[in-house]
Coordinates of C-alpha atoms in Angstrom, one line a residue:
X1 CA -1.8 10.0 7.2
X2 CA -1.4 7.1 9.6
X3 CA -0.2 7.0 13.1
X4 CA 1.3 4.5 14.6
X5 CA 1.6 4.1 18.4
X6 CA 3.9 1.5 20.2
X7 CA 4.0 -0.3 23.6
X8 CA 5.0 -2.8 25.3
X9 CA 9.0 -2.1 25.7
X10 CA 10.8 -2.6 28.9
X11 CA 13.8 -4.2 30.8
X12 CA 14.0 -8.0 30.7
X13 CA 16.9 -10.8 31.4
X14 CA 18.2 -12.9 29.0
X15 CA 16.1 -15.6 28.5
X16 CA 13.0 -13.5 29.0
X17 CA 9.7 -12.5 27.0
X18 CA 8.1 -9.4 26.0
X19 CA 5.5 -8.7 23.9
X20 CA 5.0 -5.4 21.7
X21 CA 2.2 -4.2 20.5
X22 CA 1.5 -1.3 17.5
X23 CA -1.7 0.2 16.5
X24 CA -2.7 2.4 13.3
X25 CA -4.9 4.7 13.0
X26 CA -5.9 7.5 10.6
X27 CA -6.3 5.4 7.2
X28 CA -9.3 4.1 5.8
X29 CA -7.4 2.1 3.2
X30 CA -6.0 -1.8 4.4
X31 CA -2.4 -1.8 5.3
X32 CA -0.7 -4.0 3.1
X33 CA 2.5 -4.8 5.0
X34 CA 2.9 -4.6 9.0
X35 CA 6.3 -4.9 10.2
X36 CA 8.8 -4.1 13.3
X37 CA 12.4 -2.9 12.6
X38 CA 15.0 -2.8 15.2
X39 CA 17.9 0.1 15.5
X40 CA 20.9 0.5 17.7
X41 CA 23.6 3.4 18.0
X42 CA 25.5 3.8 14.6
X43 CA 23.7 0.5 12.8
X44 CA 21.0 0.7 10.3
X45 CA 17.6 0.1 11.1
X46 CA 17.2 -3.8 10.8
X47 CA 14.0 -5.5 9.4
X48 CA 12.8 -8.2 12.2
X49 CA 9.9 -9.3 10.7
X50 CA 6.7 -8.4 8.1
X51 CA 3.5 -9.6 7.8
X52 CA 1.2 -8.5 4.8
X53 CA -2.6 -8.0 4.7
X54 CA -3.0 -11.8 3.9
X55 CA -0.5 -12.8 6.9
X56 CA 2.1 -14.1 5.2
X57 CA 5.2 -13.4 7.4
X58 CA 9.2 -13.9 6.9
X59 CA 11.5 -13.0 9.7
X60 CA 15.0 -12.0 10.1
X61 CA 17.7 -14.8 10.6
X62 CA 18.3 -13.8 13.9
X63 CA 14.9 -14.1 15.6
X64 CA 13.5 -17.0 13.9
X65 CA 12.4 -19.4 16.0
X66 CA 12.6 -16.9 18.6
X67 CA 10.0 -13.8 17.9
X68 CA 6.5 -14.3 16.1
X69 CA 4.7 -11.7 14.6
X70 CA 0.9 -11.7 13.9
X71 CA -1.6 -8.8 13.1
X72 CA -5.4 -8.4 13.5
X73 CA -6.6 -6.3 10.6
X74 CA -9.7 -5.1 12.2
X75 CA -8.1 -3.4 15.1
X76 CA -5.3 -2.3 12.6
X77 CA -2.3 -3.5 15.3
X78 CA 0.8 -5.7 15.0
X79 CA 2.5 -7.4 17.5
X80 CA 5.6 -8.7 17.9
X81 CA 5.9 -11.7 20.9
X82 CA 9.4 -12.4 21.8
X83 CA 10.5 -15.4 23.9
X84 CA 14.6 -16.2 24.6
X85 CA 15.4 -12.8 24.8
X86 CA 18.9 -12.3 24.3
X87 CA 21.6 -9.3 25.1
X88 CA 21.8 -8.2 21.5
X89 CA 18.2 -8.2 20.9
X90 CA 18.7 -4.9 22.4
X91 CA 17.5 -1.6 20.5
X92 CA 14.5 0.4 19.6
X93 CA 12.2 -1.0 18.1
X94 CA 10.4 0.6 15.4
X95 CA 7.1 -0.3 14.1
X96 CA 6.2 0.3 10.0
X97 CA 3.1 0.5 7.8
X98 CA 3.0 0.1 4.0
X99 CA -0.1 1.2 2.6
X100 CA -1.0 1.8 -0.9
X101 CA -4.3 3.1 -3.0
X102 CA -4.2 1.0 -5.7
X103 CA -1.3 -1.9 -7.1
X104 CA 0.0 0.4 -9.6
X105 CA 1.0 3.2 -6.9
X106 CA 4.0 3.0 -5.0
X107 CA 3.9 2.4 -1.1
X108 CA 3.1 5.0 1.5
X109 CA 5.7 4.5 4.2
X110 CA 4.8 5.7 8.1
X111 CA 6.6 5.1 11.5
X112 CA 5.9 4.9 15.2
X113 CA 7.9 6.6 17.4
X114 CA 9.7 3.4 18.7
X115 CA 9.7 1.3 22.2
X116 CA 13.3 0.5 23.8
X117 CA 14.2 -3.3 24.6
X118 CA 16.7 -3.6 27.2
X119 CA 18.0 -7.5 27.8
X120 CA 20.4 -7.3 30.8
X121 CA 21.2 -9.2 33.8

């Protein structure tokens, strides 16, 4: 079972930065994919970006250019740095791990609790 544990949510203008941060714990086994998904009232949750073990990484339309998102696989945490913060960047943000025992078995799927990002004036 892995946990995941967010931080680094807050209050910020428009045109601000923040930077979140996720670690996993509990699995002895690499996490293949790393990834933050956003979610406001009565939407889906939104993929914002993945990274995989190797750090390949593909982003949504909407934040490229704007968020990066790196990993360091021996501390087992994500992070997600977001620059140009904008008013409908706002939602909680969700962070996921994909883990599997072996390439023939299908992912494992965990969540963290989520961290709100609020970009107001």
């Amino acid at each position: 079972q892995v946990q995941l544990v967010e931080s680094g949510g807050g209050l910020v203008q428009p045109g601000g930065s923040l930077r979140l941060s996720c670690v996993a714990s509990g699995t002895i086994l690499p996490i293949n994919i790393m990834a933050w998904y956003r979610q406001t009232p009565g939407k889906q949750r939104e993929l914002v970006a993945r990274c995989t073990h190797a750090g390949d990484t593909n982003y949504a339309e909407a934040v490229k250019g704007r968020f990066t998102i790196s990993r360091d696989n021996v501390e087992n945490t994500v992070y997600l740095e977001m620059k140009n913060l904008e008013p409908e960047d706002t939602a909680v943000y969700y962070c996921n791990a994909a883990t599997r025992s072996a390439y023939y078995n299908p992912f494992m799927n965990y969540w963290g609790q989520g961290t709100q990002v609020t970009v107001s004036s």
